[in-house]
Short mmCIF file of C-alpha atoms in Angstrom, two decimals:
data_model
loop_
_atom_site.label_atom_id
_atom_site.label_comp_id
_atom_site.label_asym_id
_atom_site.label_seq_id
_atom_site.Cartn_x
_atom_site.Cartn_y
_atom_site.Cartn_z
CA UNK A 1 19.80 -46.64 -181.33
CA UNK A 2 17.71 -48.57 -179.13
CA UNK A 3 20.66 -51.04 -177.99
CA UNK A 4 23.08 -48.33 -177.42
CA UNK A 5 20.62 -46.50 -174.82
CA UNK A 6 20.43 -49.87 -173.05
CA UNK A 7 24.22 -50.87 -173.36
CA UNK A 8 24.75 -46.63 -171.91
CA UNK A 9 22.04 -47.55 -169.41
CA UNK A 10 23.77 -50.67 -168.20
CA UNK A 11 26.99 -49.04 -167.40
CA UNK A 12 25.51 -45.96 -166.01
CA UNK A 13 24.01 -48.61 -163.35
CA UNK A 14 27.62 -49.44 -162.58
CA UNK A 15 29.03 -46.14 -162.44
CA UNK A 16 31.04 -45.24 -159.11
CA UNK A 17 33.89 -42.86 -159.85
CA UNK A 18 33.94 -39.44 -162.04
CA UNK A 19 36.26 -40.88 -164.55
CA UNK A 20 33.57 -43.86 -165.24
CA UNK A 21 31.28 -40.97 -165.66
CA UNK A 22 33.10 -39.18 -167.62
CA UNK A 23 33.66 -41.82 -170.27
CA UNK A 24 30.04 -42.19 -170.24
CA UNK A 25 29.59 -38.32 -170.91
CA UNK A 26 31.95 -38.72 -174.23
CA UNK A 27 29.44 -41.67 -175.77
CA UNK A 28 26.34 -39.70 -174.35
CA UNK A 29 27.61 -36.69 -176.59
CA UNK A 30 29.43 -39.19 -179.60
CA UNK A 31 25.67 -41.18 -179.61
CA UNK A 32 23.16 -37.75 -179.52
CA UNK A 33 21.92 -39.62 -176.03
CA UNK A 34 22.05 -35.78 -174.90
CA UNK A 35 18.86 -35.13 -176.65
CA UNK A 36 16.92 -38.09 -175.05
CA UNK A 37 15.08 -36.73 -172.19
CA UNK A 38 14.59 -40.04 -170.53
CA UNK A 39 18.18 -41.10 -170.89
CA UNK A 40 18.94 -37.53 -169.48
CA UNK A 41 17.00 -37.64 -166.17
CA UNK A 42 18.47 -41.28 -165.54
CA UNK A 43 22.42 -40.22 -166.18
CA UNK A 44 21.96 -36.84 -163.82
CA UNK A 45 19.65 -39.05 -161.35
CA UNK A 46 22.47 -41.76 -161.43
CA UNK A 47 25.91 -39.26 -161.20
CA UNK A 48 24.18 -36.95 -158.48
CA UNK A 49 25.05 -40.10 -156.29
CA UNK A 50 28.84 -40.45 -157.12
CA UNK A 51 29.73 -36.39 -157.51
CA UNK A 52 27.03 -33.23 -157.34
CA UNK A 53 30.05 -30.88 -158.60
CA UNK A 54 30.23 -33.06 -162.16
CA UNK A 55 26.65 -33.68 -162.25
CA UNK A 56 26.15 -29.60 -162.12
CA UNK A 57 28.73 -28.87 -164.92
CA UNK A 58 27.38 -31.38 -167.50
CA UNK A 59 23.53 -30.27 -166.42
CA UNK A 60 24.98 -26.42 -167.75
CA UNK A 61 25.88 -27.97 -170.68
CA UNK A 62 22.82 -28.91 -171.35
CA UNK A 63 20.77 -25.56 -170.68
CA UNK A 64 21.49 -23.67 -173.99
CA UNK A 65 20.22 -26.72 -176.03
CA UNK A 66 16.63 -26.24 -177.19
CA UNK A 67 14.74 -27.96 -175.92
CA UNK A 68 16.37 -27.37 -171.78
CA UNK A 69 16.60 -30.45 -169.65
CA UNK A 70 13.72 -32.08 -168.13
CA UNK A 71 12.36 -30.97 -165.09
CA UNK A 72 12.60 -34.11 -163.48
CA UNK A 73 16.55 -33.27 -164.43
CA UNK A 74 16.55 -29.85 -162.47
CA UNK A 75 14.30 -31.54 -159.71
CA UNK A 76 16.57 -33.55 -158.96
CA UNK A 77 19.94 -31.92 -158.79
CA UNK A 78 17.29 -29.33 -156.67
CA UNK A 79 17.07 -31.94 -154.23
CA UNK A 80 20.81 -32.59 -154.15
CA UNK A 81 21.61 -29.41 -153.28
CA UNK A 82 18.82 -28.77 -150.56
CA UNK A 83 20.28 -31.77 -148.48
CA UNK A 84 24.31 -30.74 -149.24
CA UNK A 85 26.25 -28.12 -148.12
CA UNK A 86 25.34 -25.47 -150.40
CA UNK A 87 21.59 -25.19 -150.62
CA UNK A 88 21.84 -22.04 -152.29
CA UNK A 89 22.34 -23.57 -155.08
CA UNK A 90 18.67 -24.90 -155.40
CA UNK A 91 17.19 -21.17 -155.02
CA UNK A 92 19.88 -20.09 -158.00
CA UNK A 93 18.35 -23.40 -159.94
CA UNK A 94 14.72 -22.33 -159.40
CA UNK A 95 15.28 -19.00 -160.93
CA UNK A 96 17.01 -21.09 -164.29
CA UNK A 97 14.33 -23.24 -164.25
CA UNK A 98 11.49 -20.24 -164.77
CA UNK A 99 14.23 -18.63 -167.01
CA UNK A 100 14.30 -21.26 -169.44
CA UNK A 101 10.67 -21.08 -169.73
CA UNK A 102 9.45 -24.77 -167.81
CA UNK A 103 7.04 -24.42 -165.04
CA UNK A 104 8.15 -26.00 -161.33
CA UNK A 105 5.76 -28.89 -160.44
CA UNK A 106 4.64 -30.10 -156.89
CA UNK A 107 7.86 -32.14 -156.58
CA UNK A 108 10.04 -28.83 -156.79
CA UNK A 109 8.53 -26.63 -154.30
CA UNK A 110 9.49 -28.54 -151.33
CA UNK A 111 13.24 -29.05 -152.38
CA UNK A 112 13.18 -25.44 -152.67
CA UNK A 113 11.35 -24.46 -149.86
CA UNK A 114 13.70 -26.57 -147.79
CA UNK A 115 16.65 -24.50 -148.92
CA UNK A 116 15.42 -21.65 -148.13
CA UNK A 117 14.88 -22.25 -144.67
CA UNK A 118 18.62 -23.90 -144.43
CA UNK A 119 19.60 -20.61 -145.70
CA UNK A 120 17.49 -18.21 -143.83
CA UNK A 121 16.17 -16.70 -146.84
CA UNK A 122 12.76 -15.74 -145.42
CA UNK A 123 12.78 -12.85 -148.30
CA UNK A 124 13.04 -15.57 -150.85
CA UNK A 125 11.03 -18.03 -149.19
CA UNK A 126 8.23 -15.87 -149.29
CA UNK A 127 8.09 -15.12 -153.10
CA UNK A 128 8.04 -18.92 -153.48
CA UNK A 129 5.56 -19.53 -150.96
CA UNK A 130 3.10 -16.64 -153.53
CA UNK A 131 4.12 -18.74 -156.40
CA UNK A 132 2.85 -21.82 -154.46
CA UNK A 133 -0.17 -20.01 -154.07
CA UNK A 134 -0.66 -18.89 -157.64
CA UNK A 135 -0.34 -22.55 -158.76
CA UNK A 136 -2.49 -24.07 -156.60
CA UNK A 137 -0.26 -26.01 -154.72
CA UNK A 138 -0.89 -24.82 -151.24
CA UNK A 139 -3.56 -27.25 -150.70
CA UNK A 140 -0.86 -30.10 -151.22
CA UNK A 141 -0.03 -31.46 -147.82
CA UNK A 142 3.55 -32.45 -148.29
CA UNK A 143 3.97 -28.95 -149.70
CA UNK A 144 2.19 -27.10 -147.06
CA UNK A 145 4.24 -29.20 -144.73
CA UNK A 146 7.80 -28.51 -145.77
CA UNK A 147 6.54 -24.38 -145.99
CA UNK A 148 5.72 -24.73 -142.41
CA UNK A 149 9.56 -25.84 -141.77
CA UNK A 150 10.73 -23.07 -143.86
CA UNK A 151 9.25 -20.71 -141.80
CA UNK A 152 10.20 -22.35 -138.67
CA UNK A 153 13.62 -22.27 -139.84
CA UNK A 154 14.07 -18.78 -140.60
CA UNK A 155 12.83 -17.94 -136.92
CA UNK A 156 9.01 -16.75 -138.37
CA UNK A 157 7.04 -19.18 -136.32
CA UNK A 158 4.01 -16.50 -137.06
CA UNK A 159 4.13 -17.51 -140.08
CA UNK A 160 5.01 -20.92 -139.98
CA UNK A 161 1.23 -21.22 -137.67
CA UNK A 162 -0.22 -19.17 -140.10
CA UNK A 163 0.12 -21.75 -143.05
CA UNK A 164 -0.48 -24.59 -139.88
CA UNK A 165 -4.06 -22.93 -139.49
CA UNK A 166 -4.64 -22.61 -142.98
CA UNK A 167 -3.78 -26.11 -143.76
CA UNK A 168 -7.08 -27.91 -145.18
CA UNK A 169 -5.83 -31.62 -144.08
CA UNK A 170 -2.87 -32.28 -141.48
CA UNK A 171 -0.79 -35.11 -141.24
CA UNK A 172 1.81 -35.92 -137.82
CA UNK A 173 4.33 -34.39 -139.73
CA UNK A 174 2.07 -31.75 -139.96
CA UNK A 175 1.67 -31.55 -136.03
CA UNK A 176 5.27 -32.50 -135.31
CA UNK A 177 6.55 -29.59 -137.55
CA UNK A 178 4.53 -27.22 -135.76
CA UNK A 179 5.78 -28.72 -132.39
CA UNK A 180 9.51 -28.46 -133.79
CA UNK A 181 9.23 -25.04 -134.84
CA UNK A 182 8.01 -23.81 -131.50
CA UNK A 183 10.91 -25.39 -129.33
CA UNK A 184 13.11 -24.29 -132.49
CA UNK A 185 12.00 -20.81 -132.04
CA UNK A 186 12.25 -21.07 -128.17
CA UNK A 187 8.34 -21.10 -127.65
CA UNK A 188 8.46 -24.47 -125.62
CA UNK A 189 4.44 -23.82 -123.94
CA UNK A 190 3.24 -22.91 -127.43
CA UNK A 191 4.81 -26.46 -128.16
CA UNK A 192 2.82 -28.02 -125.31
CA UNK A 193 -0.28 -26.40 -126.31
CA UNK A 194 -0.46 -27.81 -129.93
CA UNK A 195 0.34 -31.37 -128.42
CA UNK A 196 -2.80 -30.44 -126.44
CA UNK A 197 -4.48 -29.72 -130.07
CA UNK A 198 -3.32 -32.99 -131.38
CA UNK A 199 -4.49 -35.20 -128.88
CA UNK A 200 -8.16 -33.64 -129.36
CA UNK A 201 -8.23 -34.41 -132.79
CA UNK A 202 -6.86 -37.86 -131.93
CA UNK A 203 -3.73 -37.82 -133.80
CA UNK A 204 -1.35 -40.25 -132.45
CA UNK A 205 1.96 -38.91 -132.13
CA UNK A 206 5.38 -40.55 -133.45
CA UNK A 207 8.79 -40.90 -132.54
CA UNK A 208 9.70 -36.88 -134.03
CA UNK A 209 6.93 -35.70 -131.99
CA UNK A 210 7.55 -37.01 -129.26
CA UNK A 211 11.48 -36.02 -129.57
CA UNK A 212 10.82 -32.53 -129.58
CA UNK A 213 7.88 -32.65 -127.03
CA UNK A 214 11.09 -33.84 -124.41
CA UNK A 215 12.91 -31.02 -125.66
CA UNK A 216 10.34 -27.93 -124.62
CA UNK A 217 9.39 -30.68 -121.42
CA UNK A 218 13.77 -29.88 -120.66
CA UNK A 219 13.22 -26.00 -121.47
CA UNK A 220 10.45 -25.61 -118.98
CA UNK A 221 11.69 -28.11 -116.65
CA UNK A 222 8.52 -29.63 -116.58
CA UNK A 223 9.36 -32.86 -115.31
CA UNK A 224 5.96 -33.94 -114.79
CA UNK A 225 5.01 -34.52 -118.54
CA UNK A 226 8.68 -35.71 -119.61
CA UNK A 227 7.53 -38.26 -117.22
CA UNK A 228 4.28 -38.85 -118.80
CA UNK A 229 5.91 -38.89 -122.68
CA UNK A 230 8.51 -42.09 -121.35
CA UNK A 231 5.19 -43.41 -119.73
CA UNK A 232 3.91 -43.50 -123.42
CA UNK A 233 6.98 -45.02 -124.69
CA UNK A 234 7.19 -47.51 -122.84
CA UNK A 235 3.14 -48.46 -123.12
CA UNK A 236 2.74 -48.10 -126.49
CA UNK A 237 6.05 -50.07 -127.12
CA UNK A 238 7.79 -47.48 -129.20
CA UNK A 239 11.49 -48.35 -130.07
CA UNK A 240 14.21 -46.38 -128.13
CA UNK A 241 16.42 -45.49 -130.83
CA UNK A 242 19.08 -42.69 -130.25
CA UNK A 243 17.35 -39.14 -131.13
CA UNK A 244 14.23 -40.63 -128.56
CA UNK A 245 17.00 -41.81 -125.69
CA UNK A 246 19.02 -38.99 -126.20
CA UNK A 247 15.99 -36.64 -125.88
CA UNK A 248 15.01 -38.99 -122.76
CA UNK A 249 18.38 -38.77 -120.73
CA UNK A 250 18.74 -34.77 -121.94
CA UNK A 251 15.01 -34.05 -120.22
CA UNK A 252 15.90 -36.16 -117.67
CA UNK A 253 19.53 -34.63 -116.37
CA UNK A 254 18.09 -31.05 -116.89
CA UNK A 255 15.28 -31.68 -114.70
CA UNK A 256 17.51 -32.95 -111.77
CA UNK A 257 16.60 -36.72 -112.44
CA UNK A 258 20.74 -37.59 -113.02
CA UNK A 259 20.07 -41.67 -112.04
CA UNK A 260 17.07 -42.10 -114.01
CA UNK A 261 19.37 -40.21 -116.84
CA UNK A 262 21.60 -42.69 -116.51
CA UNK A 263 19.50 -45.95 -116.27
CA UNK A 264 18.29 -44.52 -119.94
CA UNK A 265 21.60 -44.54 -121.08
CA UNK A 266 22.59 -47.83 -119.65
CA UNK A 267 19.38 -48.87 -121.87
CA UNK A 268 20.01 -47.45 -125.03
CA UNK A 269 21.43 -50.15 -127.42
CA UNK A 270 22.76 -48.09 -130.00
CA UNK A 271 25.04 -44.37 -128.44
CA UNK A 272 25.43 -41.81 -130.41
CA UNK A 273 28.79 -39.19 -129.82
CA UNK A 274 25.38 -36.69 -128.52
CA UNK A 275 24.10 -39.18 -126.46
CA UNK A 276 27.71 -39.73 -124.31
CA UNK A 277 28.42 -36.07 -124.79
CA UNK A 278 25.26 -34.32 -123.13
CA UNK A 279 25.48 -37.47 -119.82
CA UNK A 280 28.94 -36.38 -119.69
CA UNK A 281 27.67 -32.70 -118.86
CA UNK A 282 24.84 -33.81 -117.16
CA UNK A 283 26.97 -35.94 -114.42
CA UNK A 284 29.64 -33.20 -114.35
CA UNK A 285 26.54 -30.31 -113.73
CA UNK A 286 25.65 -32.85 -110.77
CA UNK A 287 28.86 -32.82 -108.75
CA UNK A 288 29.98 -36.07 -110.36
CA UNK A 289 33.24 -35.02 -111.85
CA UNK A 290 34.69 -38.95 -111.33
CA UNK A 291 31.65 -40.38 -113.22
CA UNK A 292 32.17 -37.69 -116.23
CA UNK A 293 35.83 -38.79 -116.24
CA UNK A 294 34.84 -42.63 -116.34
CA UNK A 295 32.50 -41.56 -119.08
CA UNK A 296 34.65 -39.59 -120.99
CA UNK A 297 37.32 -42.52 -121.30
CA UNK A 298 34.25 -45.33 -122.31
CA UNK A 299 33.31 -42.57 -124.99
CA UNK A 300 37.43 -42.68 -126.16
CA UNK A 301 37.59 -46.50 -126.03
CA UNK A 302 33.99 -47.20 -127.60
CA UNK A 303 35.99 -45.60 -130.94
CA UNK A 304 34.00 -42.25 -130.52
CA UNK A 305 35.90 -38.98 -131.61
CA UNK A 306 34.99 -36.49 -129.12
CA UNK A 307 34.22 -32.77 -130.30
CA UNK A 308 34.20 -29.51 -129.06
CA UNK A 309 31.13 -30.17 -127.14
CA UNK A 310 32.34 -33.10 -125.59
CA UNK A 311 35.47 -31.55 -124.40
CA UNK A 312 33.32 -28.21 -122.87
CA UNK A 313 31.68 -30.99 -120.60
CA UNK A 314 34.62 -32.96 -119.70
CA UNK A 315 36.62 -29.73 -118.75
CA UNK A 316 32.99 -28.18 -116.46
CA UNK A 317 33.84 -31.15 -114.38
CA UNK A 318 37.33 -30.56 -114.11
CA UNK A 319 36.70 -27.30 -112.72
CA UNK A 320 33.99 -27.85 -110.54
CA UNK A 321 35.85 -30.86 -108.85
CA UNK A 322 39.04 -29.03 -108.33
CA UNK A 323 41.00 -31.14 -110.75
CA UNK A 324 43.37 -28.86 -112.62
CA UNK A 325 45.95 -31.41 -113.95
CA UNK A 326 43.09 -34.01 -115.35
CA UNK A 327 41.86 -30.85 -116.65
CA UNK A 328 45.03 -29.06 -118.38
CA UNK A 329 45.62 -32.47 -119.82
CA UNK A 330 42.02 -32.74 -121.31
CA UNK A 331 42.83 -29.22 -122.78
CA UNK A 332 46.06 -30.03 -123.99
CA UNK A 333 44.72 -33.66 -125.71
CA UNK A 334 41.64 -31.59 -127.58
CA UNK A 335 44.31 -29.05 -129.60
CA UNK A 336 46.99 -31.06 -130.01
CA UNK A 337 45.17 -35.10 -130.37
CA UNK A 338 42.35 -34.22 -131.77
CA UNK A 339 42.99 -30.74 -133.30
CA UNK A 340 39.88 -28.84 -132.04
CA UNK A 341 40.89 -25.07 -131.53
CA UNK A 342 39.39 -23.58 -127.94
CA UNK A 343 35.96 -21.75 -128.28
CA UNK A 344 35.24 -18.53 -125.55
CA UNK A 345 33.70 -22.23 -123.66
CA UNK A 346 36.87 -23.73 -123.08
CA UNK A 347 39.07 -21.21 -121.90
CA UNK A 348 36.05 -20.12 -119.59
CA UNK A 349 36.08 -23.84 -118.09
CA UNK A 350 39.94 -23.46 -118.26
CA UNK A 351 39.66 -19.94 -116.44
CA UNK A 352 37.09 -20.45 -113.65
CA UNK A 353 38.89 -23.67 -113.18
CA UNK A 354 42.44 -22.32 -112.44
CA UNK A 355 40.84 -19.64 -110.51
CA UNK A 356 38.91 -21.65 -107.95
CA UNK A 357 42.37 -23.46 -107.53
CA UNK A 358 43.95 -20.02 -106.62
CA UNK A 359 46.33 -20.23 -109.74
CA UNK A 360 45.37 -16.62 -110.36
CA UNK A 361 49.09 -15.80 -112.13
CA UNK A 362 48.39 -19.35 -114.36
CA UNK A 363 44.75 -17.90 -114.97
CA UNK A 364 45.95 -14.46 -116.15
CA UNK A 365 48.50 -16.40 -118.80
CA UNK A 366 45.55 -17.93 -120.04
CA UNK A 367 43.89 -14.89 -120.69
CA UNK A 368 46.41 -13.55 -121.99
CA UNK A 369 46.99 -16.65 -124.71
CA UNK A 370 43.28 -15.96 -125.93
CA UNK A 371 43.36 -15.00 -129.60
CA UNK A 372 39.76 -13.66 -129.07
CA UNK A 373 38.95 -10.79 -126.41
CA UNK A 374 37.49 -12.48 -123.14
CA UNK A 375 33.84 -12.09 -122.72
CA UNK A 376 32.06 -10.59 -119.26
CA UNK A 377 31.76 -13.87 -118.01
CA UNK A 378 35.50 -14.69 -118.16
CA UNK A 379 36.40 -11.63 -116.72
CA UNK A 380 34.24 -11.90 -114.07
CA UNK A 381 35.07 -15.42 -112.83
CA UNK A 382 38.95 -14.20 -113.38
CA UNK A 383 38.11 -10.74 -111.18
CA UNK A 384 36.30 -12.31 -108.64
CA UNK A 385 39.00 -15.64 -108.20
CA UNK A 386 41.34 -12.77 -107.73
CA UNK A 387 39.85 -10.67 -105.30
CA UNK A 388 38.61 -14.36 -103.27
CA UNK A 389 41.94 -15.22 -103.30
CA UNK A 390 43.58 -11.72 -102.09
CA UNK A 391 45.38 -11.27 -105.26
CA UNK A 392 46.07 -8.11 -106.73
CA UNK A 393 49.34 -8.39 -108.55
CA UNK A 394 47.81 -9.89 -111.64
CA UNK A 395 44.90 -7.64 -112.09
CA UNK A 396 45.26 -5.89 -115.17
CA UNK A 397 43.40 -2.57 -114.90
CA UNK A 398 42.44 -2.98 -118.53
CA UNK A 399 40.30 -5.97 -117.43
CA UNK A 400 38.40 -4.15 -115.06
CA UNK A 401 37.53 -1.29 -117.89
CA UNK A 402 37.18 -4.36 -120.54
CA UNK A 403 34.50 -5.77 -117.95
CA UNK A 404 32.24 -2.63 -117.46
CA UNK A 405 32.67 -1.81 -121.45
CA UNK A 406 31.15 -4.76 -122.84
CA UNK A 407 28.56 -4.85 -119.89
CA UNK A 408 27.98 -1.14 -118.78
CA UNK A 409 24.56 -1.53 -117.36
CA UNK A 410 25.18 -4.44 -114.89
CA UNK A 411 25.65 -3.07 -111.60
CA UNK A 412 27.03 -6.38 -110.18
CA UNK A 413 30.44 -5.65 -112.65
CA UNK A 414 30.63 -2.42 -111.27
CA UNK A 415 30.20 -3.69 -107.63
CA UNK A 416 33.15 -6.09 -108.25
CA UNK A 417 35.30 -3.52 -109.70
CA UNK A 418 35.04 -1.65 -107.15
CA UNK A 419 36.08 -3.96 -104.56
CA UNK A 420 39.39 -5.20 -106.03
CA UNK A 421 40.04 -1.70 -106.57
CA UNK A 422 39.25 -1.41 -102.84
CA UNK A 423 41.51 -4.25 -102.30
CA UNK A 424 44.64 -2.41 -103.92
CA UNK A 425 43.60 0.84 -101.85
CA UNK A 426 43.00 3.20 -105.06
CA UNK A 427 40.18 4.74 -103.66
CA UNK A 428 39.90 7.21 -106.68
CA UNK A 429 39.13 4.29 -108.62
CA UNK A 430 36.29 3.12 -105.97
CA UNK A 431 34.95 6.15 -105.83
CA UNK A 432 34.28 7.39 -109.19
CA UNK A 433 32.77 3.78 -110.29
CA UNK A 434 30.36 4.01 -107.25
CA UNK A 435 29.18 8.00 -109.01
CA UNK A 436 29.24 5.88 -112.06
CA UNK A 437 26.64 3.53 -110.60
CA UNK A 438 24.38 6.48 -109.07
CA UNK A 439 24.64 8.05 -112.61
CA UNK A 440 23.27 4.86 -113.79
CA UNK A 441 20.97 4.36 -111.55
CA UNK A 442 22.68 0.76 -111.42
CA UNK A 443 21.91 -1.30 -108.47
CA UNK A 444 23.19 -4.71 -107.77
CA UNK A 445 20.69 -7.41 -108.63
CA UNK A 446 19.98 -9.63 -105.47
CA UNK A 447 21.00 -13.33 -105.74
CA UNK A 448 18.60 -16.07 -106.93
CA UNK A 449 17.60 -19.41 -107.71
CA UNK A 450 14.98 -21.19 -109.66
CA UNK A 451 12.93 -23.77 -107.82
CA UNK A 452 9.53 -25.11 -108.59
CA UNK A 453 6.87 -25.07 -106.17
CA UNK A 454 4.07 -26.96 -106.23
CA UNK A 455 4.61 -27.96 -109.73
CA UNK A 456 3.45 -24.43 -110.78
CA UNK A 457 5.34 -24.49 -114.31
CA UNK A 458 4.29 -27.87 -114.71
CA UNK A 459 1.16 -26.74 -116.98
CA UNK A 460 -1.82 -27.87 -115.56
CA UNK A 461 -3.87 -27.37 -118.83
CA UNK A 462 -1.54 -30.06 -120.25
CA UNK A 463 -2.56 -33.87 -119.27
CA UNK A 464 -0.14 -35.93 -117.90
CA UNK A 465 -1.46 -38.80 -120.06
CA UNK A 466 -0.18 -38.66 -123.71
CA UNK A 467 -1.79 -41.42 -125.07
#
């Protein structure tokens, strides 16, 4: 018996392909091997690596024998599942694992917990986190840790700093989850703040933290400690590797700092298709529609596949820089190269574009073309091309009613409105969306900017120093 399990164990080892597993399966079942708990957890450990979907159906072969599988068997098809594209599939475990009477250990919780938050199952989340509780497992830190994700994940950062506060020791995945889940959850000071925390209790941080420290530095435009976080990178020696230099070149082209952007690009020895995609934006957001061309073609020949982000950028510059052929070919190669259907983001690039040309009749087409309904952005870029450009044969009076339906409490739309109607002399029309506005009480918001003075969103609680 005892050769067999190593002669099954050998070619287990070797196993690549379902029909190698599948042979294996028939001398698990012709050899009894199916009652050997050991042998058990190794096969399902082994075949989770080659194909989840066979690993599942011979694991629910197993669950009306007596005794059930392991739990270091459901563990670890748990864990499968929380990292795959159905994570469900761990919560539906969990609940066979307490049916068939074995209790979940420290190792399961997390897998769990982690699918819950992929799933936004706060509901579900919860009753685990109670069950955590009632096992005395919430004082494990790697447990505590991933529950503070799941929180995160699901949008409840109150909770998610609940279980942070509660937490009797803290780790800097401890402090970088709670960072994470605050720029997650859009909260980019609260962010700031527990940095603050963590450098009191002198916790060094690492490359995460420090990742998603650059990301609430690029929500606040706070320039000033984005600044003072590459200071500490480059001090302290820490390795640029892509999610770092891509957080780097992001902070830095958001906060107006497009050459320094780009001498962090020019450094970073490994690119990822993020890295090229948000310098591509961040040139073309700059006036630099040539250098988001030149880009754009490295990205191509470098043997990157561009996406649907990538072409949203590309397309921005084409329309800022006036170049409508570059940019009907770019929208041409991303359906019919590279088979990416347009988003509402494309067609608004494509739109605005064709617009500021004057192309209003070429515009309208595209409009037209959109198998979704435009949004109040589109229509207001396409109303107010038309009404730059004196046009008022294209104007489809369904637009105009389109416009102040989706948005009927911006008085701007109903400002606009009223001015191409103006423009075709239907002063009926002009004057019953101007009662419309007094009804409304709607006024038209003046126009602004956002500029810093004096570095007053800079957070001067905050240290520049990170180290």
């Amino acid at each position: 018996m005892l050769s067999r399990q190593f002669q099954t164990l050998r070619h287990l080892q070797k196993s690549t392909t379902t029909t190698h597993l599948l042979q294996l399966q028939s001398l698990i079942l012709k050899t009894a091997l199916d009652r050997d708990e050991y042998f058990i957890s190794k096969f399902i450990q082994s075949s989770c690596s080659v194909s989840i979907e066979f690993t599942r159906l011979f694991f629910d072969s197993l669950l009306p024998l007596d005794p059930p599988p392991p739990i270091f068997a459901f563990n670890t098809i748990i864990r499968e599942y929380s990292k795959s594209s159905s994570p469900l599939e761990s919560v539906k475990l969990f609940s066979q694992l307490q049916r068939v009477g074995l209790k979940p250990d420290k190792f399961t919780y997390p897998f769990v917990l982690k699918s819950c938050g992929r799933c936004s199952v706060i509901g579900v989340g919860g009753a685990v986190h109670s069950l955590v509780v009632k096992m005395g497992f919430d004082s494990d830190r790697y447990v505590g840790n991933t529950l503070l994700r799941m929180y995160s994940g699901c949008g409840a950062i109150g909770f998610a700093r609940q279980v942070f506060d509660e937490m009797c020791e803290r780790d800097v995945v401890s402090w970088s989850s709670m960072i994470a889940g605050y720029v997650a959850c859009n909260c980019p000071f609260d962010a700031l703040m527990v940095f603050q925390s963590m450098k009191l209790v002198n916790q060094n941080p690492n490359s995460v933290t420090l990742v998603s420290l650059l990301s609430a530095c690029t929500r606040l435009l706070n320039i000033r400690i984005g600044t003072s976080i590459h200071s500490h990178v480059i001090v302290n020696n820490i390795k640029l590797d892509v999610a770092l230099g891509t957080a780097l070149l992001e902070m830095y082209s958001k906060c107006g700092r497009i050459e320094v952007a780009l001498q962090v690009f020019s450094s970073l020895e490994e690119k990822n298709l993020q890295s090229w995609t948000i310098m591509i934006s961040g040139v073309a957001d700059h006036g630099r529609g040539e250098d988001a061309i030149s880009l754009f073609t490295q990205m191509e020949e470098n043997g990157l596949k561009p996406d649907s982000l990538s072409f949203s950028g590309i397309l921005s510059a084409c329309s800022h820089l006036g170049l409508v052929e570059e940019g009907k070919m770019y929208f041409d190669q991303m359906m019919n190269t590279y088979g990416i259907k347009p988003t509402m983001e494309h067609y608004g690039c494509m739109i605005d574009m064709l617009g500021r040309a004057g192309m209003i009749e070429e515009a309208y087409r595209v409009i037209k073309s959109m198998p979704m309904e435009p949004n109040s952005v589109i229509l207001r870029s396409f109303i107010g091309a038309s009404k730059n450009h004196g046009e008022v044969v294209c104007l489809d009076e369904n637009l105009r009613k389109l416009l102040l339906q989706i948005e009927p409490d911006l008085g701007a739309n109903y400002v606009l409105a009223a001015c191409v109607s103006s423009m075709s002399e239907n002063w009926n029309d002009v004057a019953s969306l101007r009662d419309a506005m007094k009804g409304r009480r709607l006024k038209k918001a003046p126009g602004c900017s956002w500029v810093e003075v004096n570095s007053a969103s800079s957070g001067e609680i905050i240290q520049p120093a990170v180290g």
